[in-house]
XYZ file of C-alpha atoms in Angstrom:
727
model
C -32.513 -7.258 28.984
C -32.277 -7.653 32.713
C -29.602 -7.687 35.404
C -31.195 -10.886 36.634
C -30.274 -12.879 39.723
C -27.768 -15.687 39.907
C -24.037 -15.908 40.509
C -23.086 -14.640 37.031
C -24.547 -11.232 37.755
C -23.994 -11.138 41.459
C -27.186 -12.745 42.741
C -28.291 -11.859 46.271
C -24.657 -11.966 47.426
C -24.439 -8.347 46.261
C -28.092 -7.280 46.206
C -28.122 -7.527 50.002
C -25.051 -5.301 50.292
C -26.384 -2.009 51.687
C -23.129 -0.220 50.873
C -23.178 -1.130 47.178
C -23.112 2.051 45.089
C -26.147 2.537 42.803
C -27.722 -0.567 44.298
C -31.190 0.911 43.752
C -30.679 0.841 39.948
C -29.645 -2.809 39.761
C -31.737 -5.892 39.134
C -34.096 -4.031 36.793
C -34.939 -4.160 33.084
C -33.504 -1.582 30.676
C -33.781 -1.142 26.871
C -30.651 -1.370 24.689
C -30.270 -1.265 20.899
C -27.351 -3.735 20.879
C -29.654 -6.577 21.983
C -31.833 -8.129 19.249
C -34.133 -11.102 18.795
C -32.064 -12.465 15.917
C -29.965 -14.473 18.372
C -31.740 -15.675 21.479
C -34.808 -14.234 23.214
C -33.896 -10.561 23.141
C -33.328 -10.582 26.897
C -29.779 -10.723 28.248
C -28.156 -10.151 31.609
C -25.817 -7.211 31.987
C -22.431 -7.316 33.712
C -20.838 -3.838 33.442
C -17.539 -5.148 34.839
C -17.122 -7.716 32.040
C -18.218 -6.203 28.734
C -17.870 -2.943 26.796
C -21.537 -2.621 25.814
C -22.501 -3.597 29.345
C -20.237 -0.946 30.856
C -21.503 1.779 28.529
C -25.088 0.950 29.510
C -24.058 0.830 33.147
C -22.661 4.348 32.899
C -25.796 5.567 31.128
C -28.179 4.233 33.805
C -25.851 4.383 36.825
C -25.951 0.627 37.351
C -24.013 -0.962 40.224
C -20.497 -2.078 39.305
C -20.054 -5.669 40.470
C -16.763 -7.419 39.805
C -17.175 -10.805 41.459
C -14.293 -12.436 39.473
C -10.669 -11.577 40.147
C -7.873 -10.960 37.645
C -6.925 -14.611 38.042
C -10.305 -15.751 36.676
C -11.385 -17.087 40.079
C -14.716 -16.178 41.694
C -14.269 -13.986 44.775
C -15.077 -15.048 48.356
C -18.293 -12.939 48.543
C -19.959 -15.341 46.106
C -20.744 -17.959 48.745
C -20.909 -21.501 47.380
C -19.035 -20.522 44.229
C -16.094 -18.799 45.874
C -12.744 -20.132 44.696
C -14.095 -21.668 41.511
C -12.467 -20.818 38.197
C -14.929 -19.245 35.777
C -13.504 -21.303 32.888
C -11.310 -24.122 34.235
C -8.510 -24.946 31.796
C -9.137 -28.700 31.908
C -12.952 -28.501 31.810
C -14.389 -25.273 30.433
C -17.999 -25.988 31.452
C -17.382 -27.352 34.958
C -18.484 -24.158 36.751
C -21.490 -23.778 34.409
C -22.688 -27.225 35.538
C -22.321 -26.233 39.214
C -24.479 -23.150 38.595
C -27.166 -25.277 36.925
C -27.117 -27.657 39.906
C -27.435 -24.687 42.279
C -30.451 -23.293 40.408
C -32.113 -26.716 40.244
C -31.584 -27.254 43.965
C -33.175 -23.871 44.728
C -36.130 -24.613 42.434
C -35.075 -21.730 40.152
C -34.179 -23.712 37.010
C -36.730 -23.196 34.225
C -34.987 -25.339 31.593
C -31.563 -26.420 30.483
C -30.155 -27.224 27.031
C -26.868 -27.084 25.168
C -26.488 -23.974 23.070
C -23.516 -23.362 20.788
C -22.376 -19.792 20.281
C -19.230 -17.779 19.521
C -16.912 -17.207 22.454
C -13.460 -15.534 22.637
C -10.473 -17.887 22.931
C -6.717 -17.367 23.128
C -5.372 -17.788 19.586
C -2.288 -19.588 20.897
C -3.472 -22.049 23.537
C -7.209 -21.937 22.683
C -8.292 -21.503 26.305
C -11.434 -19.381 26.909
C -10.994 -15.696 27.705
C -13.103 -13.280 29.736
C -13.353 -9.514 29.367
C -12.384 -7.640 32.499
C -12.906 -3.989 33.330
C -9.731 -2.424 34.713
C -8.494 1.101 35.336
C -6.061 2.327 32.692
C -3.772 5.147 31.689
C -4.646 6.839 28.393
C -2.999 8.976 25.738
C -5.354 11.823 24.889
C -5.666 11.076 21.173
C -8.662 13.387 20.826
C -6.380 16.290 21.724
C -3.982 15.598 18.825
C -6.372 13.988 16.317
C -6.611 17.111 14.159
C -2.808 17.175 13.875
C -2.738 13.447 13.089
C -5.246 13.882 10.264
C -3.293 16.809 8.880
C 0.126 15.112 8.854
C -1.378 11.890 7.456
C -1.989 13.749 4.179
C 1.794 13.950 3.668
C 2.205 10.139 3.629
C 2.166 8.128 0.392
C 0.713 4.631 0.496
C 1.085 1.573 -1.708
C -1.576 0.599 -2.565
C -2.981 4.120 -2.623
C -6.516 3.261 -1.470
C -5.240 2.443 2.054
C -4.496 6.125 2.693
C -8.074 7.388 2.615
C -9.596 3.973 3.170
C -8.515 1.595 5.891
C -5.962 3.947 7.520
C -7.915 7.165 6.963
C -11.128 5.696 8.344
C -9.282 4.395 11.398
C -7.792 7.839 12.076
C -11.179 9.523 11.723
C -12.679 7.281 14.381
C -9.583 7.087 16.631
C -10.287 7.251 20.364
C -8.091 7.836 23.376
C -5.415 5.165 23.591
C -5.184 2.927 26.657
C -1.434 2.478 27.124
C -1.318 0.549 30.406
C -1.407 -3.230 30.820
C -1.569 -5.556 33.809
C 1.293 -7.831 32.775
C 4.798 -8.622 33.943
C 7.203 -8.647 30.976
C 6.886 -5.240 29.361
C 8.360 -1.764 29.723
C 7.404 -0.269 33.064
C 5.391 2.940 33.218
C 7.833 5.383 34.898
C 5.319 6.897 37.309
C 5.685 6.793 41.113
C 2.650 7.561 43.286
C 2.528 8.511 46.949
C 0.654 5.936 49.014
C -0.401 8.662 51.436
C -1.408 11.778 49.474
C -1.641 10.429 45.913
C 1.036 12.818 44.583
C 2.556 11.474 41.356
C 5.989 11.939 39.826
C 6.883 11.055 36.200
C 10.500 10.209 35.364
C 11.972 10.915 31.951
C 15.268 9.118 32.438
C 17.204 6.771 34.697
C 19.236 9.772 35.854
C 16.072 11.493 37.131
C 15.089 8.372 39.041
C 18.580 8.186 40.556
C 18.268 11.824 41.687
C 14.953 11.026 43.378
C 16.642 8.167 45.188
C 19.382 10.470 46.420
C 16.751 12.591 48.175
C 16.247 9.825 50.676
C 18.570 6.964 51.564
C 16.279 5.599 54.264
C 13.983 3.780 51.874
C 14.516 1.168 49.165
C 16.825 3.129 46.885
C 19.958 1.638 45.339
C 23.300 2.805 46.643
C 24.847 2.561 43.176
C 23.626 3.525 39.713
C 20.434 1.939 38.379
C 21.460 -0.446 35.591
C 18.361 -2.622 35.305
C 14.931 -1.106 34.706
C 12.929 -4.314 34.435
C 9.710 -4.458 36.436
C 10.911 -6.806 39.173
C 13.848 -4.458 39.866
C 12.304 -0.983 39.745
C 9.173 -2.072 41.632
C 11.411 -2.397 44.710
C 12.581 1.226 44.453
C 10.704 3.540 46.829
C 11.469 7.008 48.220
C 9.861 9.829 50.194
C 7.170 12.050 48.735
C 8.398 15.656 48.638
C 4.884 16.862 49.365
C 3.903 14.839 52.438
C 6.929 12.623 53.207
C 4.834 9.521 52.449
C 6.212 6.565 50.534
C 6.379 6.895 46.740
C 5.899 3.557 44.982
C 5.760 2.792 41.253
C 2.281 2.186 39.853
C 1.981 -1.545 39.042
C 1.018 -1.258 35.357
C 3.329 -1.690 32.382
C 3.201 -0.083 28.956
C 1.261 -1.405 25.992
C 3.900 -3.050 23.782
C 2.648 -0.957 20.860
C 3.892 2.093 22.750
C 7.376 0.559 22.502
C 6.904 -0.227 18.811
C 5.595 3.249 18.099
C 8.624 4.716 19.865
C 11.041 2.856 17.595
C 12.312 5.922 15.631
C 13.484 7.533 18.869
C 14.483 4.473 20.891
C 16.803 3.129 18.183
C 18.739 6.419 18.314
C 18.648 6.594 22.143
C 16.757 9.832 21.675
C 17.028 12.352 23.261
C 20.043 11.277 25.300
C 22.500 10.552 22.501
C 24.347 13.751 21.448
C 23.688 12.926 17.788
C 19.950 13.384 18.384
C 20.381 17.011 19.470
C 20.769 19.762 16.885
C 22.921 22.661 18.060
C 21.969 25.966 16.479
C 23.568 29.380 17.049
C 21.983 32.830 17.121
C 23.958 35.940 16.175
C 22.818 37.724 19.360
C 20.608 40.153 17.471
C 23.316 41.101 14.967
C 25.891 42.112 17.559
C 28.370 39.579 16.253
C 28.522 37.594 19.506
C 27.206 34.157 18.672
C 25.140 32.516 21.356
C 24.638 28.759 21.387
C 21.007 27.682 21.380
C 20.401 23.974 21.875
C 17.222 22.755 20.213
C 15.828 19.252 20.585
C 15.129 17.983 17.083
C 13.859 14.670 15.733
C 16.553 11.962 15.597
C 18.611 11.176 12.542
C 16.732 9.302 9.855
C 13.419 10.829 10.917
C 11.009 10.642 9.222
C 11.707 7.257 7.606
C 11.814 7.207 3.807
C 9.568 4.164 3.843
C 8.275 1.411 6.078
C 6.621 -1.890 5.175
C 4.325 -4.256 7.041
C 1.113 -6.251 6.754
C -2.319 -4.727 6.282
C -3.222 -5.597 9.876
C -0.674 -2.983 10.992
C -2.817 -0.101 9.685
C -4.482 -0.232 13.083
C -1.332 -1.152 14.962
C 2.265 -0.220 14.129
C 1.462 2.235 11.329
C -1.077 3.923 13.588
C 1.004 4.038 16.767
C 4.081 5.334 14.938
C 1.909 8.102 13.556
C 0.209 8.878 16.876
C 3.451 9.221 18.841
C 5.186 11.200 16.085
C 2.229 13.586 15.844
C 2.278 14.086 19.596
C 6.037 14.570 19.910
C 7.090 16.277 16.665
C 3.882 17.347 14.946
C 5.200 15.553 11.846
C 4.643 12.131 10.260
C 7.051 9.351 11.283
C 7.369 8.055 7.709
C 6.993 9.299 4.145
C 5.996 6.136 2.296
C 4.340 2.878 3.303
C 4.256 -0.467 1.495
C 1.349 -2.558 2.749
C 1.240 -6.280 2.103
C -1.677 -8.646 2.548
C -1.709 -11.861 4.548
C -0.177 -15.089 3.238
C -2.664 -17.881 3.873
C -2.457 -21.607 3.320
C -3.407 -22.951 -0.118
C -6.879 -23.818 1.187
C -7.454 -20.211 2.266
C -7.112 -20.924 5.966
C -4.635 -19.245 8.282
C -1.277 -21.034 8.313
C -0.909 -22.967 11.546
C 1.517 -25.566 12.864
C -1.282 -27.622 14.332
C -3.059 -27.777 10.952
C 0.175 -28.594 9.109
C -1.284 -26.742 6.133
C 1.875 -25.254 4.655
C 5.177 -26.652 3.347
C 8.260 -26.498 5.551
C 10.054 -23.224 4.644
C 13.432 -24.980 4.662
C 12.081 -27.526 2.195
C 10.938 -24.688 -0.074
C 14.376 -23.055 0.141
C 16.184 -26.316 -0.529
C 13.864 -27.393 -3.328
C 13.378 -24.120 -5.216
C 15.776 -21.585 -3.705
C 15.065 -18.423 -1.736
C 15.078 -16.294 -4.902
C 12.195 -18.230 -6.449
C 10.166 -17.748 -3.269
C 10.998 -14.036 -3.186
C 10.040 -13.551 -6.844
C 6.796 -15.471 -6.373
C 5.763 -13.313 -3.413
C 7.010 -9.997 -4.835
C 5.009 -10.428 -8.053
C 1.859 -11.583 -6.273
C -1.188 -9.557 -5.157
C -0.019 -9.956 -1.552
C 2.305 -6.994 -2.183
C -0.770 -4.872 -2.940
C -2.436 -5.541 0.413
C -4.472 -8.487 -0.883
C -4.448 -11.911 0.732
C -2.584 -14.732 -1.008
C -3.303 -18.440 -0.842
C 0.267 -19.715 -0.909
C 0.967 -22.248 -3.639
C 4.133 -24.310 -3.836
C 3.465 -24.626 -7.567
C 3.748 -20.848 -7.850
C 7.260 -20.976 -6.383
C 8.173 -23.837 -8.716
C 6.923 -21.811 -11.682
C 9.008 -18.800 -10.623
C 12.084 -21.040 -10.532
C 11.315 -22.626 -13.888
C 10.247 -19.520 -15.825
C 12.717 -17.041 -14.369
C 15.671 -18.602 -12.563
C 16.208 -21.645 -14.776
C 15.640 -19.804 -18.063
C 18.107 -17.101 -17.040
C 20.707 -19.653 -15.994
C 20.313 -21.515 -19.299
C 20.941 -18.223 -21.115
C 24.071 -17.682 -19.056
C 25.329 -21.241 -19.640
C 24.925 -20.761 -23.392
C 26.861 -17.506 -23.193
C 29.537 -19.174 -21.072
C 29.891 -21.938 -23.647
C 31.049 -19.458 -26.300
C 32.639 -16.753 -24.141
C 36.369 -16.526 -24.765
C 39.192 -15.925 -22.324
C 40.083 -13.141 -21.811
C 36.470 -12.032 -21.807
C 35.068 -10.164 -24.782
C 35.216 -6.414 -24.036
C 32.088 -5.251 -22.282
C 29.751 -3.137 -24.385
C 28.705 0.132 -22.807
C 25.191 1.529 -22.767
C 24.216 2.472 -26.313
C 27.494 1.122 -27.778
C 26.037 -2.008 -29.331
C 26.726 -3.754 -32.589
C 25.025 -2.751 -35.803
C 22.793 -5.820 -35.627
C 19.073 -5.079 -35.300
C 18.903 -7.757 -32.588
C 21.689 -6.098 -30.572
C 20.017 -2.708 -30.855
C 16.681 -4.218 -29.889
C 17.902 -6.042 -26.787
C 19.754 -2.901 -25.692
C 16.582 -0.823 -26.106
C 14.609 -3.544 -24.374
C 17.087 -3.440 -21.456
C 16.688 0.325 -21.116
C 12.922 -0.153 -21.166
C 13.237 -2.693 -18.358
C 15.464 -0.430 -16.232
C 13.040 2.467 -16.732
C 10.026 0.352 -15.775
C 11.655 -1.090 -12.679
C 13.076 2.277 -11.568
C 9.821 4.187 -11.939
C 7.776 1.557 -10.151
C 10.349 1.295 -7.360
C 10.157 5.076 -7.005
C 6.393 4.643 -6.659
C 6.861 1.772 -4.171
C 4.865 -0.597 -6.394
C 6.829 -3.834 -6.009
C 4.737 -6.153 -8.223
C 4.935 -3.713 -11.150
C 8.659 -3.327 -10.514
C 9.341 -7.070 -10.360
C 7.117 -8.624 -13.028
C 8.937 -7.005 -15.988
C 12.111 -8.887 -14.996
C 10.534 -12.238 -15.847
C 9.147 -10.822 -19.100
C 12.568 -9.502 -20.083
C 14.296 -12.807 -19.329
C 11.741 -14.564 -21.531
C 12.463 -12.122 -24.388
C 16.203 -12.505 -23.871
C 15.943 -16.281 -24.145
C 13.185 -16.952 -26.650
C 13.958 -14.118 -29.053
C 17.399 -12.549 -28.735
C 19.407 -15.650 -27.845
C 17.486 -18.014 -30.104
C 17.805 -15.679 -33.064
C 21.500 -15.033 -32.258
C 22.587 -18.661 -31.818
C 24.236 -18.811 -35.230
C 26.108 -15.581 -34.479
C 27.622 -17.107 -31.325
C 28.735 -20.133 -33.365
C 29.794 -18.053 -36.361
C 33.235 -17.999 -37.982
C 32.647 -14.280 -38.521
C 34.803 -13.026 -35.647
C 33.446 -9.475 -35.731
C 29.790 -10.466 -35.590
C 30.462 -13.153 -32.965
C 32.262 -10.659 -30.712
C 29.456 -8.145 -31.176
C 26.934 -10.726 -29.989
C 29.111 -11.818 -27.055
C 29.795 -8.224 -26.031
C 26.123 -7.290 -26.188
C 25.124 -10.383 -24.209
C 27.762 -9.727 -21.558
C 26.560 -6.146 -21.169
C 22.916 -7.203 -20.931
C 23.613 -9.917 -18.333
C 25.758 -7.542 -16.251
C 23.094 -4.829 -16.189
C 20.294 -7.342 -15.700
C 22.067 -8.688 -12.612
C 22.045 -5.160 -11.132
C 18.326 -4.764 -11.834
C 17.559 -8.157 -10.282
C 19.739 -7.641 -7.214
C 17.060 -6.177 -4.878
C 14.549 -8.862 -5.839
C 16.577 -12.045 -6.467
C 19.859 -11.298 -4.675
C 21.505 -14.725 -4.863
C 21.161 -15.509 -8.560
C 21.962 -11.849 -9.324
C 25.244 -12.144 -7.414
C 26.141 -15.462 -9.065
C 25.402 -14.058 -12.506
C 27.309 -10.813 -11.958
C 30.365 -12.495 -10.448
C 30.665 -14.930 -13.366
C 29.912 -12.552 -16.221
C 32.138 -9.823 -14.765
C 34.992 -12.302 -14.426
C 35.543 -11.616 -10.710
C 34.230 -15.073 -9.729
C 34.176 -14.198 -6.013
C 37.960 -13.626 -6.000
C 37.640 -10.070 -4.636
C 35.595 -9.663 -1.452
C 35.126 -5.972 -2.239
C 33.408 -6.698 -5.553
C 29.710 -7.467 -5.527
C 26.651 -6.664 -7.578
C 25.177 -5.277 -4.361
C 27.947 -2.662 -4.257
C 27.296 -1.514 -7.825
C 25.427 1.647 -8.802
C 21.875 1.341 -10.063
C 21.918 1.271 -13.894
C 20.765 4.208 -15.983
C 18.086 4.037 -18.651
C 19.403 6.885 -20.811
C 18.264 6.786 -24.433
C 20.284 4.876 -26.998
C 22.646 7.001 -29.100
C 21.424 5.639 -32.437
C 17.775 5.936 -33.366
C 14.826 6.093 -31.033
C 14.546 3.082 -28.709
C 10.782 3.265 -29.071
C 11.090 2.823 -32.867
C 13.355 -0.192 -32.445
C 10.971 -1.764 -29.957
C 7.934 -1.004 -32.115
C 9.516 -2.439 -35.265
C 10.605 -5.620 -33.512
C 7.147 -5.976 -32.014
C 5.725 -5.937 -35.563
C 8.260 -8.567 -36.652
C 7.294 -10.802 -33.755
C 3.591 -10.316 -34.470
C 4.136 -11.381 -38.081
C 6.029 -14.449 -36.869
C 3.244 -15.269 -34.398
C 0.595 -15.070 -37.143
C 2.783 -17.049 -39.530
C 3.312 -19.862 -37.029
C -0.434 -20.015 -36.443
C -0.979 -20.362 -40.223
C 1.619 -23.148 -40.379
C -0.158 -24.933 -37.555
C -3.500 -24.634 -39.367
C -1.925 -26.122 -42.497
C -0.209 -28.900 -40.517
C 3.261 -27.940 -41.774
C 6.164 -28.283 -39.327
C 8.457 -25.284 -38.878
C 11.452 -27.378 -40.000
C 9.794 -27.802 -43.397
C 10.741 -24.828 -45.607
C 8.006 -23.127 -47.619
C 8.330 -21.002 -50.707
C 6.841 -17.636 -49.748
C 4.916 -15.475 -47.319
C 2.691 -12.477 -48.043
C 2.371 -9.744 -45.436
C -0.742 -7.656 -46.024
C -1.733 -4.235 -44.687
C 1.668 -3.458 -43.166
C 3.022 0.056 -43.672
C 5.820 0.108 -41.117
C 9.531 0.560 -41.738
C 10.273 -3.151 -41.536
C 9.500 -3.796 -45.217
C 12.606 -1.841 -46.180
C 14.887 -3.439 -43.609
C 16.689 -6.587 -44.718
C 17.551 -7.603 -41.145
C 13.920 -7.623 -40.072
C 12.949 -9.533 -43.225
C 15.709 -12.071 -42.576
C 14.403 -12.604 -39.034
C 10.944 -13.304 -40.444
C 12.369 -15.685 -43.034
C 14.431 -17.589 -40.496
C 11.678 -17.817 -37.885
C 9.007 -18.937 -40.337
C 11.426 -20.912 -42.566
C 10.279 -19.225 -45.782
C 12.312 -18.441 -48.875
C 10.683 -15.168 -49.872
C 8.687 -12.426 -48.123
C 6.333 -10.151 -50.048
C 4.600 -7.034 -48.714
C 1.130 -6.168 -50.034
C -0.217 -2.835 -48.827
C -3.961 -2.765 -48.416
C -6.358 -1.246 -45.921
C -7.302 -3.098 -42.761
C -5.462 -5.012 -40.057
C -2.260 -7.014 -40.428
C -2.753 -10.331 -42.227
C -0.504 -13.238 -43.233
C -0.794 -15.547 -46.221
C 1.435 -18.615 -46.701
C 2.280 -20.529 -49.877
C 1.668 -24.056 -48.573
C 2.751 -25.960 -51.694
C 5.722 -28.207 -50.833
C 7.872 -28.847 -53.890
C 10.281 -31.845 -54.046
C 13.192 -29.456 -53.470
C 11.563 -27.961 -50.395
C 10.692 -31.427 -49.106
C 14.326 -32.537 -49.367
C 15.481 -29.467 -47.454
C 12.912 -30.290 -44.771
C 14.346 -33.805 -44.546
C 17.807 -32.311 -44.077
C 16.595 -30.178 -41.150
C 14.918 -33.172 -39.501
C 18.122 -35.215 -39.824
C 20.155 -32.402 -38.243
C 17.697 -32.280 -35.330
C 17.906 -36.036 -34.702
C 21.704 -36.136 -34.985
C 22.161 -33.238 -32.563
C 19.794 -34.998 -30.200
C 22.030 -38.091 -30.347
C 25.112 -35.942 -29.673
C 23.445 -34.511 -26.577
C 22.381 -37.959 -25.313
C 25.949 -39.188 -25.830
C 27.236 -36.358 -23.604
C 29.041 -34.430 -26.352
C 29.666 -30.674 -26.123
C 30.232 -28.066 -28.809
C 33.961 -28.693 -28.519
C 33.544 -32.349 -29.513
C 33.648 -33.573 -33.113
C 31.885 -36.721 -34.234
C 31.571 -39.213 -37.055
C 28.002 -39.747 -38.271
C 26.734 -43.088 -39.548
C 23.449 -43.578 -41.372
C 21.476 -46.318 -43.058
C 18.107 -46.222 -44.875
C 16.246 -47.940 -47.693
C 14.323 -44.776 -48.521
C 15.371 -43.060 -51.745
C 14.153 -39.614 -50.703
C 16.297 -39.631 -47.581
C 19.299 -40.884 -49.528
C 18.878 -38.093 -52.060
C 18.562 -35.487 -49.318
C 21.738 -36.713 -47.601
C 23.695 -36.743 -50.844
C 22.530 -33.211 -51.674
C 23.028 -31.650 -48.236
C 25.835 -33.792 -46.818
C 28.230 -30.880 -46.291
C 25.579 -28.779 -44.589
C 24.570 -31.659 -42.297
C 28.236 -32.171 -41.314
C 28.608 -28.469 -40.521
C 25.333 -28.136 -38.612
C 26.087 -31.219 -36.464
C 29.749 -30.381 -35.717
C 30.835 -33.594 -37.459
C 34.057 -34.436 -39.297
C 32.533 -36.952 -41.704
C 29.299 -38.747 -42.553
C 29.350 -42.429 -43.578
C 26.667 -44.664 -44.983
C 26.177 -48.029 -43.326
C 25.595 -49.274 -39.806
C 28.573 -49.697 -37.466
C 29.124 -51.325 -34.095
C 32.003 -48.965 -33.291
C 29.763 -46.094 -32.182
C 28.762 -44.314 -28.965
C 25.026 -44.173 -29.554
C 22.519 -45.113 -32.273
C 18.790 -44.848 -32.828
C 16.160 -45.711 -35.425
C 14.003 -42.676 -36.208
C 11.317 -41.663 -38.687
C 11.620 -38.584 -40.881
C 8.222 -37.776 -42.403
C 7.247 -41.383 -41.669
C 10.373 -42.646 -43.519
C 12.695 -44.893 -41.464
C 16.406 -44.181 -41.050
C 19.107 -45.532 -38.708
C 21.509 -42.965 -37.251
C 24.648 -43.399 -35.162
C 27.309 -41.053 -33.712
C 30.840 -41.604 -32.459
C 32.963 -39.042 -30.661
C 36.485 -38.581 -32.072
């Protein structure tokens, strides 16, 4: 490359300057490994004042340092015809480039011109072009404390773990001295005053120290009263005499890098070290003489180091790093013990979210449409909590609402429908009914609490949150569905056992959900507990975290394992039914369970669950070698067919009740009409059961106009008219 002529590199405006330092080394060709022929000709001009690689090469070869553009982006007066021009005018970025081309053409120096598109730095906010600019800076000597930083970094736990030795560890290994000064206006001022005459510098550690310096000399610009404002435009006016030469001391113009403020957060928030609470007073026993002497020791502020901090993965090189650097320099200890690192949430198309692109839904719309809890659950269970990027999907939030929030609320509403006043006594941990379902859901709850607790302790939020949705699904699709008849039962003891167990589960579940889905957790807890927001001092968020102590009866693992086998048998049985084209509402005679040696074959409750779920009359166990297998008797006898018709009729009638707006407290009269003999026979045989299962008072043959709702339906392709009337 070459420091060739022309305004961009100084041209003869500077080459003729006899006083220019290192002038003899300029305007020559030098080799450099950062220039290649892959982009362009392999020859570039070098401007040490405007690029890092350029400056490094300039230092290596003692090139002249020419800074012909000011901090305002305007070309300086030495540059002749181009003086006063903006390098990159805001309204026309190439205007000055065109003037340079015209200049070269006029001088007969233009070889060729063409448009060439290449990457160029722009402001990410306003998209105006940027230029690099070499400026003097104040540095923190990171190299001096790097060994300590690497040592204390080993004490920090990261989630995900690979960040520790990877992204963060690699950054620490290659850390360089930190430039902490900036040429801006709104930032914390650097508290250094420098003598304009002798260069003596004075660093102030507090406002009080600055006030004392002012008191040394009232003849200069020092405030008469206390200094109450330390913003730049105020303190820049404060000057005083230099103690060394009596010259004027003036604050250096630079301000602090904002990351220095952020990295100082643990101390600044405690007003350290000026607040008395940040000083630890220790006493010596005066070498055993019994006279205690007070020794004041400056210790880290309260709450230091932090138990955990959380931020995006981009902060490994920013906040996480600067917190660590300052803490290592001040205390020799890490500023935090644990870190949760999240990835970046992008738009659904994988692009960065931006207002101008309008590529994300309005957050308020998302809150109003799906609720804040659904959004929280969606994000907490996503890979973004493991430092991976996430393409945000509104459908994902909708799914979280539907599969978690809505299912849970439906469970609660069912419980509420049968809960009595006063509320059924609350079951305590382990004190559940004798029902296998009650014992299972209690063991399943303890399993959930254990999973969530352990993963929270390990700061793994997705693993802590996902089991909540899985538990709610089990609570709804297995426990509640299999316990429906118990809630409706006339057996007071069994009904209360189910209600008590459900109330306990919902109460404890609300506590587990509280950190992740705070709003629905509070609603659930308030209602199930019976407080209903009547006591402002009662809240799920004021409750203790639940324990996952083992159940008092049997091993929870055995209960969970046995129920898992039952559910596997049901899953296989349903698949066999589907293969045979037999609806679940159609009873079948028997089921054979092969190759199963678990305890369930001797447990009537487990067998009853299998019978009810698969709608079979008998279950037979056949022990053979090999994996679990299911065999169904698919022959449908006339008796079984009639029972299937009865179940279909019950389903249709209950559907009519629901459409008519009836609740479980409402009784109805059922009307029916059909020409089909099979349906007539089924109704005659199972009339009492149909009345009971549909919460009816009577069932009459014949169509009627005095009804609330009617519908013609087909049961196994056989037509029947049904009507219901609320009484």
